[in-house]
mmCIF file of C-alpha atoms in Angstrom:
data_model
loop_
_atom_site.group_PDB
_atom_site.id
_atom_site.type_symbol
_atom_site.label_atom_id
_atom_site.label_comp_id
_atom_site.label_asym_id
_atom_site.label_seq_id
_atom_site.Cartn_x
_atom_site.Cartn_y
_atom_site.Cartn_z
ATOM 1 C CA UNK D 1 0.000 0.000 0.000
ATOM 2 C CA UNK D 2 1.477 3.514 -0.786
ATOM 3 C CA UNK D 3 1.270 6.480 1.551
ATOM 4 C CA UNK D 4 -0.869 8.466 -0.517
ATOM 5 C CA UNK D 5 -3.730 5.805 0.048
ATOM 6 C CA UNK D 6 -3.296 4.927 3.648
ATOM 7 C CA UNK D 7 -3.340 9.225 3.929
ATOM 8 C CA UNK D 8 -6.527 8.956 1.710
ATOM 9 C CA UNK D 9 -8.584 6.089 3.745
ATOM 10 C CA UNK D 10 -7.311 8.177 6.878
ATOM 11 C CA UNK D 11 -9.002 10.835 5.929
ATOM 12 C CA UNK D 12 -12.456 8.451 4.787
ATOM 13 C CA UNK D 13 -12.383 7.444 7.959
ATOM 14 C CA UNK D 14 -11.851 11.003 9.503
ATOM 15 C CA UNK D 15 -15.239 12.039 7.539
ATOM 16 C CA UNK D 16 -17.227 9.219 8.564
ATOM 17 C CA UNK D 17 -16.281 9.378 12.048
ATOM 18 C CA UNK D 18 -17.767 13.107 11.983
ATOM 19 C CA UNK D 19 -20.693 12.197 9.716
ATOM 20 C CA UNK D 20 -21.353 9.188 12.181
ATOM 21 C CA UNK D 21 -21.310 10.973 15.875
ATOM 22 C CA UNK D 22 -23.154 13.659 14.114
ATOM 23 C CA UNK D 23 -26.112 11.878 13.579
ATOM 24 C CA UNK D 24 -25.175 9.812 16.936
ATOM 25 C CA UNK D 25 -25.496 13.172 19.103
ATOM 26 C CA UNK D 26 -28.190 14.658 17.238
ATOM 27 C CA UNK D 27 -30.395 11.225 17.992
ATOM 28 C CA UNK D 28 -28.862 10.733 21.755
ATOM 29 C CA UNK D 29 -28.699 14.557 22.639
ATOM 30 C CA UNK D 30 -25.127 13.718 24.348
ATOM 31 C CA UNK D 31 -22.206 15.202 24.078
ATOM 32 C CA UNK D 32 -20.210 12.859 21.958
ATOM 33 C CA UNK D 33 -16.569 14.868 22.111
ATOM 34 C CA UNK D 34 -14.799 12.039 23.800
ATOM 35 C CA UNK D 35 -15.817 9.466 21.366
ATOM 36 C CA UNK D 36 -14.599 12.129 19.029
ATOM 37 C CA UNK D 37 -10.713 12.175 20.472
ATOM 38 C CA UNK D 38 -10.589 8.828 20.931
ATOM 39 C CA UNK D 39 -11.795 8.002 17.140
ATOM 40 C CA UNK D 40 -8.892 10.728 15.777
ATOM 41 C CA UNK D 41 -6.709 9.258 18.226
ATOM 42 C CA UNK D 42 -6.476 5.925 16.669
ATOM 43 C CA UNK D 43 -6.759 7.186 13.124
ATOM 44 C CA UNK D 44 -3.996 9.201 13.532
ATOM 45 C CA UNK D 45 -1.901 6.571 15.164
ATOM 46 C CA UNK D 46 -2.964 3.590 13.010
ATOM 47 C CA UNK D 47 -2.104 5.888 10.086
ATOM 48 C CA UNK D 48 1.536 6.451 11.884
ATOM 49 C CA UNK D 49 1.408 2.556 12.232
ATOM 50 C CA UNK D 50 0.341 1.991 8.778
ATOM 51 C CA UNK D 51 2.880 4.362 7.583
ATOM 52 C CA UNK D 52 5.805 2.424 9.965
ATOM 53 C CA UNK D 53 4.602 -0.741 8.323
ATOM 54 C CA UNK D 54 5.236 -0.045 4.868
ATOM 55 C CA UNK D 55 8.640 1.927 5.436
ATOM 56 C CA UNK D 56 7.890 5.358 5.277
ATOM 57 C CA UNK D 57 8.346 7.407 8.151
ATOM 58 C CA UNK D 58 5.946 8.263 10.469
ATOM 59 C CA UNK D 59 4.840 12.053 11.054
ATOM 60 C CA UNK D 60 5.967 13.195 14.565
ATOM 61 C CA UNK D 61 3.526 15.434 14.603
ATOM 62 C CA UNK D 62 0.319 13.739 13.466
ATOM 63 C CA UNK D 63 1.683 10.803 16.228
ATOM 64 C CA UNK D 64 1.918 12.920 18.860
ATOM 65 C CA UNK D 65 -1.373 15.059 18.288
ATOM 66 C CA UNK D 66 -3.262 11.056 17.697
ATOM 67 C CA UNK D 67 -1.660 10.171 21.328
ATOM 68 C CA UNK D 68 -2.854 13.146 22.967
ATOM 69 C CA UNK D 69 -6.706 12.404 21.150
ATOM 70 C CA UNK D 70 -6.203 9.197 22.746
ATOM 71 C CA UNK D 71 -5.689 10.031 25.980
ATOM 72 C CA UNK D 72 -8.287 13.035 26.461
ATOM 73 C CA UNK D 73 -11.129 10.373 24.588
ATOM 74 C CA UNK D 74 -10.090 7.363 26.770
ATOM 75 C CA UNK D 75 -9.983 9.902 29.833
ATOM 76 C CA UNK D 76 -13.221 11.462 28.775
ATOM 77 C CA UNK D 77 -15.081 7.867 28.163
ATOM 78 C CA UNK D 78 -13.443 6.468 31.938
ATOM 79 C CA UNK D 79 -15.126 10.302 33.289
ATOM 80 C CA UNK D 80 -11.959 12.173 33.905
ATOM 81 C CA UNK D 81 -11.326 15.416 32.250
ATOM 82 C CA UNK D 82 -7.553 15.870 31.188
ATOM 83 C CA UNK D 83 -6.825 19.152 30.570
ATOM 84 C CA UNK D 84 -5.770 19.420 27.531
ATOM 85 C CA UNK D 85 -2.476 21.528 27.438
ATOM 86 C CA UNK D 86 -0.839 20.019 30.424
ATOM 87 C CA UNK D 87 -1.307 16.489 28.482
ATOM 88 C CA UNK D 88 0.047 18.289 25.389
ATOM 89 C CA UNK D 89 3.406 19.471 27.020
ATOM 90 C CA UNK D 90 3.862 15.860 28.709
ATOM 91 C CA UNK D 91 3.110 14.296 25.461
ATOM 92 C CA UNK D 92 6.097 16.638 23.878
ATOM 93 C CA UNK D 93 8.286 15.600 27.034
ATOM 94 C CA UNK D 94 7.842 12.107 26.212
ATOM 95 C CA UNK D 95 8.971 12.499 22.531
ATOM 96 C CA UNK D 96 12.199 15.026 23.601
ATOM 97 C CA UNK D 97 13.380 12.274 25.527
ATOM 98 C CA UNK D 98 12.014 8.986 23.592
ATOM 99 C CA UNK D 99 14.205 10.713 20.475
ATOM 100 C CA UNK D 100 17.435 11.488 22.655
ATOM 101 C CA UNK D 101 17.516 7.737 24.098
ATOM 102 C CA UNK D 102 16.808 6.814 20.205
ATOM 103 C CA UNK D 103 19.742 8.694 18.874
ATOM 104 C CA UNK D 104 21.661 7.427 22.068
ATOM 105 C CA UNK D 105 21.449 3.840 21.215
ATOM 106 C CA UNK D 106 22.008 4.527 17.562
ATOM 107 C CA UNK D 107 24.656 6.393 17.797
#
């Protein structure tokens, strides 16, 4: 599979997940924004995945922003509320020093 198509179905199943929990939450009245993080938290990082498993690298960014998603739907679902920019800098923490024990044992 190339990149360009596992970007593509990423972004299928970006719109569907909105489409979806759009009709969900107008039918439930609920707030559905944790199912919302948690759904772009695992397309971002099965898209990271995807893009690992072929040989192309993976997209810092998009990783870390899926992981953070993750965490604030899985938090939201359990009944916590992360705040959002405190999990954001630990998130970046995590990469600074998961990249400088990488290039340590590379290197």
């Amino acid at each position: 599979m190339k990149e360009g198509t596992l970007t593509s179905v990423a972004w299928g199943l970006f719109i569907i997940l909105i489409g979806g929990l759009w009709i969900a939450a107008e039918m439930t009245r609920l707030d559905l924004g944790a199912y919302f993080a948690l759904g772009v938290g695992l397309i971002l990082t099965g898209l990271n995945l995807g893009r690992r498993s072929i040989g192309t690298k993976m997209s810092n960014f998009s990783l870390g922003l899926g992981i953070v998603a993750l965490l604030v739907g899985v938090s939201g679902i359990g009944g916590l509320r992360l705040s959002l920019i405190p999990t954001i800098v630990i998130v970046v923490g995590i990469f600074i020093v998961a990249e400088a024990v990488a290039k340590r044992s590379s290197g």
